[in-house]
CSV table of C-alpha atoms in Angstrom, one decimal:
chain,number,residue,atom,x,y,z
P,1,PRO,CA,0.0,0.0,0.0
P,2,PHE,CA,1.1,3.6,-0.7
P,3,SER,CA,2.1,5.9,2.1
P,4,GLU,CA,0.2,9.3,2.5
P,5,GLU,CA,3.3,11.0,1.0
P,6,ASP,CA,3.4,8.7,-2.0
P,7,ARG,CA,-0.3,9.3,-2.7
P,8,GLU,CA,0.2,13.1,-2.6
P,9,LEU,CA,3.1,12.8,-5.0
P,10,LEU,CA,1.1,10.7,-7.4
P,11,THR,CA,-1.8,13.2,-7.3
P,12,GLU,CA,0.7,16.0,-8.1
P,13,LEU,CA,2.1,14.1,-11.0
P,14,GLU,CA,-1.4,13.4,-12.3
P,15,LYS,CA,-2.2,17.1,-12.2
P,16,GLU,CA,1.1,18.0,-14.0
P,17,GLU,CA,0.3,15.4,-16.7
P,18,GLN,CA,-3.2,16.9,-17.2
P,19,LYS,CA,-1.7,20.4,-17.6
P,20,GLU,CA,0.7,19.1,-20.2
P,21,THR,CA,-2.1,17.5,-22.3
P,22,GLU,CA,-4.2,20.7,-22.3
P,23,TYR,CA,-3.6,22.4,-25.6
P,24,ILE,CA,-3.4,26.2,-25.8
P,25,PHE,CA,-4.5,27.6,-29.2
P,26,THR,CA,-2.4,30.3,-30.8
P,27,PRO,CA,-4.1,33.6,-31.8
P,28,SER,CA,-4.2,32.6,-35.5
P,29,GLU,CA,-5.7,29.2,-34.6
P,30,ARG,CA,-8.4,31.0,-32.5
P,31,ILE,CA,-9.3,33.3,-35.5
P,32,ARG,CA,-9.7,30.3,-37.8
P,33,ILE,CA,-11.7,28.4,-35.1
P,34,ILE,CA,-14.1,31.4,-34.6
P,35,VAL,CA,-14.7,31.8,-38.4
P,36,CYS,CA,-15.2,28.0,-38.9
P,37,GLN,CA,-17.5,27.7,-35.9
P,38,ILE,CA,-19.7,30.6,-37.1
P,39,ILE,CA,-19.9,29.2,-40.6
P,40,VAL,CA,-20.9,25.6,-39.8
P,41,SER,CA,-23.0,26.1,-36.7
P,42,GLY,CA,-26.7,25.5,-37.2
P,43,GLU,CA,-27.4,27.3,-33.9
P,44,PRO,CA,-26.8,31.0,-33.0
P,45,ILE,CA,-23.2,31.6,-31.9
P,46,TYR,CA,-22.5,33.9,-28.9
P,47,VAL,CA,-19.3,35.0,-27.1
P,48,GLU,CA,-19.8,32.2,-24.6
P,49,ASN,CA,-19.7,29.5,-27.3
P,50,LEU,CA,-16.5,31.0,-28.7
P,51,MET,CA,-15.0,31.1,-25.2
P,52,ASN,CA,-15.7,27.4,-24.8
P,53,SER,CA,-14.3,26.4,-28.1
P,54,CYS,CA,-11.1,28.5,-27.8
P,55,GLN,CA,-10.7,28.0,-24.0
P,56,VAL,CA,-10.0,31.7,-23.4
P,57,SER,CA,-11.5,34.7,-21.5
P,58,ARG,CA,-14.3,37.0,-22.7
P,59,ASN,CA,-11.8,39.8,-23.3
P,60,THR,CA,-9.6,37.6,-25.4
P,61,ILE,CA,-12.5,36.6,-27.6
P,62,PHE,CA,-13.5,40.3,-28.1
P,63,ALA,CA,-9.9,41.1,-29.1
P,64,ASP,CA,-9.9,38.0,-31.5
P,65,LEU,CA,-13.2,39.2,-33.0
P,66,GLN,CA,-11.5,42.5,-34.0
P,67,SER,CA,-8.9,40.4,-35.9
P,68,VAL,CA,-11.6,38.3,-37.4
P,69,ILE,CA,-13.4,41.5,-38.7
P,70,SER,CA,-10.2,42.8,-40.4
P,71,GLN,CA,-9.4,39.4,-41.8
P,72,LEU,CA,-12.9,39.1,-43.3
P,73,ASN,CA,-12.8,42.6,-44.7
P,74,THR,CA,-9.8,41.6,-46.8
P,75,PHE,CA,-12.1,39.2,-48.6
P,76,GLN,CA,-15.1,41.5,-48.9
P,77,LEU,CA,-16.9,39.8,-46.1
P,78,ASN,CA,-18.3,41.2,-42.9
P,79,LEU,CA,-19.2,40.0,-39.4
P,80,GLY,CA,-22.8,40.5,-38.4
P,81,TYR,CA,-24.3,40.4,-34.9
P,82,GLU,CA,-27.8,40.5,-33.4
P,83,LYS,CA,-29.0,39.6,-29.9
P,84,LYS,CA,-31.3,36.8,-31.2
P,85,LYS,CA,-29.2,35.6,-34.1
P,86,GLY,CA,-25.7,35.7,-32.5
P,87,TYR,CA,-22.8,36.2,-34.9
P,88,TRP,CA,-22.9,35.4,-38.6
P,89,ILE,CA,-20.7,36.1,-41.6
P,90,GLU,CA,-22.3,38.1,-44.4
P,91,GLY,CA,-21.2,38.4,-48.0
P,92,ASP,CA,-21.0,36.1,-51.0
P,93,ALA,CA,-21.9,32.5,-50.0
P,94,VAL,CA,-19.2,30.9,-52.2
P,95,ARG,CA,-16.6,33.2,-50.8
P,96,ILE,CA,-17.6,32.4,-47.2
P,97,ARG,CA,-17.3,28.7,-47.9
P,98,ALA,CA,-14.0,29.2,-49.6
P,99,ILE,CA,-12.6,30.7,-46.4
P,100,PHE,CA,-14.0,27.8,-44.4
P,101,PHE,CA,-12.2,25.2,-46.6
P,102,LEU,CA,-9.0,27.2,-46.4
P,103,TYR,CA,-9.1,27.5,-42.6
P,104,ILE,CA,-10.4,24.0,-41.7
P,105,ASN,CA,-7.6,22.6,-43.8
P,106,MET,CA,-5.1,24.6,-41.7
P,107,LEU,CA,-6.8,23.3,-38.5
P,108,GLU,CA,-6.8,19.7,-39.8
P,109,PRO,CA,-4.1,18.5,-37.3
P,110,LEU,CA,-6.3,19.9,-34.4
P,111,LEU,CA,-9.4,18.3,-35.8
P,112,SER,CA,-7.7,14.9,-36.1
P,113,ALA,CA,-6.4,15.3,-32.5
P,114,GLY,CA,-10.0,15.9,-31.3
P,115,LYS,CA,-9.3,19.5,-30.2
P,116,LEU,CA,-12.1,21.2,-32.1
P,117,GLU,CA,-15.0,20.6,-29.9
P,118,PHE,CA,-17.5,22.6,-32.0
P,119,MET,CA,-17.2,20.0,-34.8
P,120,ASP,CA,-19.6,17.0,-34.6
P,121,LYS,CA,-17.2,14.1,-35.2
P,122,GLU,CA,-20.0,11.5,-35.6
P,123,GLU,CA,-21.8,13.6,-38.1
P,124,ILE,CA,-18.6,14.2,-40.1
P,125,ALA,CA,-17.9,10.4,-40.0
P,126,GLU,CA,-21.3,9.7,-41.5
P,127,GLU,CA,-21.0,12.3,-44.3
P,128,LEU,CA,-17.4,11.0,-45.0
P,129,LYS,CA,-18.9,7.5,-45.7
P,130,ARG,CA,-21.2,8.9,-48.4
P,131,LEU,CA,-18.3,10.9,-49.9
P,132,GLU,CA,-16.2,7.8,-49.9
P,133,CYS,CA,-18.9,6.0,-51.9
P,134,VAL,CA,-18.6,8.6,-54.6
P,135,GLU,CA,-14.8,8.4,-54.5
P,136,LYS,CA,-15.0,4.6,-54.9
P,137,GLU,CA,-17.3,4.7,-57.9
P,138,LEU,CA,-15.2,7.4,-59.6
P,139,GLU,CA,-12.1,5.3,-58.8
P,140,VAL,CA,-10.3,8.4,-57.7
P,141,SER,CA,-8.5,9.0,-54.4
P,142,TYR,CA,-9.0,12.5,-53.0
P,143,VAL,CA,-6.8,14.1,-50.3
P,144,ARG,CA,-8.2,12.9,-47.0
P,145,SER,CA,-8.2,16.4,-45.3
P,146,ASP,CA,-10.1,17.9,-48.2
P,147,MET,CA,-12.8,15.2,-47.9
P,148,ILE,CA,-13.1,15.8,-44.1
P,149,ALA,CA,-13.5,19.5,-44.8
P,150,LEU,CA,-16.2,18.7,-47.4
P,151,ALA,CA,-17.9,16.3,-44.9
P,152,ALA,CA,-18.1,19.2,-42.4
P,153,MET,CA,-19.7,21.5,-45.0
P,154,ILE,CA,-22.5,19.1,-46.0
P,155,PRO,CA,-24.8,19.8,-43.1
P,156,VAL,CA,-24.6,23.5,-44.1
P,157,MET,CA,-25.5,22.5,-47.7
P,158,GLU,CA,-28.4,20.4,-46.5
P,159,ARG,CA,-29.9,23.5,-44.6
P,160,GLY,CA,-30.0,25.1,-48.1
P,161,GLU,CA,-30.0,28.7,-46.7
P,162,ASP,CA,-27.3,30.0,-48.9
P,163,GLU,CA,-27.8,31.7,-52.2
P,164,ILE,CA,-25.2,30.4,-54.6
P,165,TYR,CA,-24.5,31.8,-58.1
P,166,PHE,CA,-22.2,30.2,-60.7
P,167,SER,CA,-21.5,33.2,-62.9
P,168,ASP,CA,-18.7,31.8,-65.1
P,169,VAL,CA,-19.2,28.0,-64.8
P,170,SER,CA,-21.4,26.1,-67.3
P,171,VAL,CA,-23.8,24.5,-64.9
P,172,GLN,CA,-25.4,22.5,-67.7
P,173,LYS,CA,-22.0,20.9,-68.5
P,174,VAL,CA,-21.4,20.2,-64.8
P,175,GLU,CA,-24.8,18.4,-64.7
P,176,GLU,CA,-23.8,16.2,-67.6
P,177,SER,CA,-20.8,14.8,-65.7
P,178,LYS,CA,-20.5,11.4,-64.1
P,179,GLU,CA,-19.6,13.2,-60.8
P,180,TYR,CA,-23.0,14.9,-60.8
P,181,GLU,CA,-24.8,11.6,-61.4
P,182,LEU,CA,-23.1,10.1,-58.3
P,183,VAL,CA,-23.9,13.2,-56.2
P,184,LYS,CA,-27.5,12.8,-57.1
P,185,LYS,CA,-27.4,9.1,-56.1
P,186,TYR,CA,-25.7,9.6,-52.7
P,187,PHE,CA,-26.9,13.1,-51.8
P,188,PRO,CA,-30.5,13.2,-53.0
P,189,GLU,CA,-31.6,15.6,-50.3
P,190,LEU,CA,-29.5,18.5,-51.6
P,191,SER,CA,-31.1,21.2,-53.8
P,192,ASP,CA,-30.0,21.2,-57.4
P,193,VAL,CA,-27.7,24.2,-56.9
P,194,GLU,CA,-26.0,22.5,-53.9
P,195,LYS,CA,-25.7,19.3,-56.0
P,196,ALA,CA,-23.8,21.3,-58.6
P,197,TYR,CA,-21.7,22.9,-56.0
P,198,LEU,CA,-20.7,19.6,-54.4
P,199,THR,CA,-20.0,18.2,-57.9
P,200,LEU,CA,-17.5,21.1,-58.5
P,201,HIS,CA,-15.5,19.8,-55.6
P,202,PHE,CA,-15.3,16.3,-57.1
P,203,LEU,CA,-14.3,17.8,-60.5
P,204,GLY,CA,-11.5,19.7,-58.7
P,205,GLY,CA,-8.5,20.1,-61.0
P,206,ARG,CA,-10.6,19.7,-64.2
P,207,LEU,CA,-12.8,22.6,-63.3
P,208,ALA,CA,-11.3,24.9,-65.9
P,209,SER,CA,-12.7,22.8,-68.8
P,210,TYR,CA,-16.2,23.4,-67.3
P,211,SER,CA,-15.9,27.2,-67.6
P,212,ARG,CA,-18.0,29.1,-70.1
P,213,ALA,CA,-15.0,30.5,-71.9
P,214,GLU,CA,-13.1,27.4,-73.0
P,215,LEU,CA,-9.3,27.9,-72.8
P,216,LYS,CA,-8.7,26.8,-76.4
P,217,GLU,CA,-11.2,29.4,-77.8
P,218,GLN,CA,-9.7,32.6,-76.4
P,219,ARG,CA,-7.2,34.0,-74.0
P,220,ASN,CA,-8.7,35.4,-70.8
P,221,GLU,CA,-7.3,38.9,-70.8
P,222,SER,CA,-7.8,39.5,-67.1
P,223,ILE,CA,-5.9,36.3,-66.1
P,224,TRP,CA,-3.2,37.2,-68.6
P,225,GLU,CA,-2.9,40.6,-66.9
P,226,ILE,CA,-2.8,39.0,-63.4
P,227,SER,CA,0.0,36.7,-64.6
P,228,LYS,CA,2.0,39.6,-66.0
P,229,ASN,CA,1.6,41.6,-62.8
P,230,LEU,CA,2.6,38.6,-60.6
P,231,ILE,CA,5.9,38.3,-62.5
P,232,ALA,CA,6.5,42.1,-62.2
P,233,GLU,CA,5.7,42.0,-58.5
P,234,PHE,CA,8.0,38.9,-58.0
P,235,GLU,CA,10.9,40.6,-59.9
P,236,ARG,CA,10.4,43.7,-57.7
P,237,ARG,CA,10.4,41.8,-54.5
P,238,ALA,CA,13.3,39.4,-55.4
P,239,CYS,CA,15.4,42.1,-57.2
P,240,VAL,CA,15.7,40.0,-60.3
P,241,VAL,CA,14.9,40.2,-64.0
P,242,PHE,CA,13.7,37.0,-65.7
P,243,GLU,CA,15.5,36.3,-69.0
P,244,GLN,CA,12.8,34.0,-70.4
P,245,LYS,CA,9.8,36.0,-69.3
P,246,GLU,CA,7.5,34.9,-72.2
P,247,GLU,CA,7.8,31.2,-71.3
P,248,LEU,CA,7.2,31.9,-67.5
P,249,LEU,CA,4.2,34.1,-68.4
P,250,GLU,CA,2.8,31.3,-70.6
P,251,ASN,CA,3.3,28.7,-67.9
P,252,LEU,CA,1.9,30.9,-65.1
P,253,TYR,CA,-1.1,31.9,-67.2
P,254,ARG,CA,-2.0,28.2,-68.0
P,255,HIS,CA,-1.7,27.3,-64.3
P,256,ILE,CA,-3.8,30.3,-63.0
P,257,ALA,CA,-6.4,29.9,-65.8
P,258,SER,CA,-6.9,26.2,-64.8
P,259,SER,CA,-7.0,27.0,-61.1
P,260,ILE,CA,-9.0,30.3,-60.9
P,261,TYR,CA,-12.3,28.4,-60.5
P,262,ARG,CA,-10.9,26.3,-57.8
P,263,TYR,CA,-9.7,29.4,-56.0
P,264,ARG,CA,-13.1,31.0,-56.3
P,265,PHE,CA,-15.0,28.0,-55.0
P,266,GLY,CA,-12.4,27.3,-52.3
P,267,ILE,CA,-11.7,23.8,-53.7
P,268,GLN,CA,-8.6,22.6,-52.0
P,269,ILE,CA,-6.2,20.3,-53.8
P,270,GLY,CA,-3.5,19.0,-51.5
P,271,ASN,CA,0.1,19.5,-52.6
P,272,PRO,CA,2.2,16.6,-51.3
P,273,MET,CA,5.3,18.6,-52.1
P,274,ALA,CA,4.2,21.8,-50.2
P,275,GLU,CA,6.3,21.2,-47.0
P,276,ASP,CA,9.4,20.1,-49.0
P,277,ILE,CA,9.2,23.3,-51.1
P,278,GLN,CA,8.8,25.5,-48.0
P,279,ARG,CA,11.8,23.8,-46.4
P,280,GLU,CA,14.1,23.6,-49.4
P,281,TYR,CA,13.3,26.9,-51.0
P,282,PRO,CA,12.1,29.2,-48.2
P,283,TYR,CA,13.2,32.4,-49.9
P,284,ILE,CA,11.3,31.7,-53.2
P,285,PHE,CA,8.2,30.4,-51.2
P,286,ASP,CA,8.1,33.5,-49.0
P,287,THR,CA,8.5,35.8,-51.9
P,288,VAL,CA,5.7,34.1,-53.8
P,289,ARG,CA,3.5,34.2,-50.7
P,290,ASP,CA,4.0,38.0,-50.6
P,291,THR,CA,3.5,38.3,-54.3
P,292,VAL,CA,0.2,36.5,-54.4
P,293,ARG,CA,-1.4,39.1,-52.1
P,294,TYR,CA,-2.0,40.9,-55.4
P,295,LEU,CA,-3.9,37.9,-56.8
P,296,GLU,CA,-5.9,37.5,-53.6
P,297,GLN,CA,-7.0,41.1,-53.9
P,298,GLN,CA,-8.0,40.6,-57.5
P,299,ILE,CA,-10.2,37.5,-56.8
P,300,GLY,CA,-11.2,38.3,-53.2
P,301,VAL,CA,-10.2,34.9,-51.9
P,302,GLN,CA,-7.2,33.8,-49.9
P,303,ILE,CA,-4.7,31.4,-51.6
P,304,SER,CA,-3.6,28.4,-49.6
P,305,ASP,CA,0.0,27.5,-48.9
P,306,SER,CA,-0.2,24.3,-51.0
P,307,GLU,CA,-1.3,26.5,-54.0
P,308,VAL,CA,1.5,29.0,-53.2
P,309,ALA,CA,3.9,26.0,-53.4
P,310,TYR,CA,2.7,25.2,-56.9
P,311,LEU,CA,3.2,28.7,-58.0
P,312,ALA,CA,6.7,28.8,-56.4
P,313,LEU,CA,7.7,25.8,-58.6
P,314,HIS,CA,7.0,27.9,-61.7
P,315,PHE,CA,9.1,30.9,-60.4
P,316,GLY,CA,11.8,28.6,-59.0
P,317,ALA,CA,12.2,26.8,-62.4
P,318,HIS,CA,13.0,30.2,-64.1
P,319,MET,CA,15.3,31.5,-61.3
P,320,LYS,CA,18.4,29.9,-63.1
P,321,GLU,CA,17.8,32.2,-66.0
P,322,ALA,CA,17.2,35.3,-63.9
P,323,LYS,CA,19.7,38.1,-63.6
P,324,PRO,CA,20.1,40.3,-60.5
P,325,ASP,CA,18.4,43.7,-61.0
P,326,GLU,CA,21.2,46.3,-61.0
P,327,LYS,CA,18.8,49.0,-60.0
């Protein structure tokens, strides 16, 4: 049997261990948690709910909400509040969802570790099963974290409260796809517009070919302009001049033209090389990260790190032929 002293020591050790297992969210994690919780919750969200999710005081939440407001403003979104309705995010529904997918992807390690209490794990697991059925029939393997994020969004889609517009995507063409047939089969309860929206996520990287202006037909002048300005901005920040600018411009244009719809709809495509690129070429990655702020302003959506890593590959490939800018 333990002596009284041993018992006290064990109790102390137990308390220490509990303290160590308690996770403290960083300020940027709290901002993402607040945004995601407001977006997916079917119930009104108040300061108390956010205090529970983030495990911080009322004053800290009020300070975090100021950061949330300025973050949302960058993407032409606003934070609304009413006593009966709690907090909500107002603005373009597709853009709101795009931010959700971006942030929930960043929070994925915390979600997997069970640290995001506002997420209904059982509900996500149920929706994931249905998504996996579509995946299986398509014989395509999607990035797991992207599927989890989509599973978390489905209850919002089922509520059908959002008004979604597809201004530059051919909905008719989307509805003719095999992906749409499978969405109809496994998600019959969704409205037609939500079925098309979910289909876009399964189409993912092939989304460009579903645009109204087919790439082959004509060059998209605004995307061409964005590509040119990105190169100029990169040269300015990196103090270099690209020798083979035309080739880089062509490659960049093709990449952005095929990705622009994904950016707009918040469709995430995991980049298995993202971490390696950040580690091996930190200077190029950081310069591209700063450079794409311009692109983000143009399209009103934040670009994920995995997407920045893809763009960094284009710039990195041409750095060998770049000269230092004497000016």
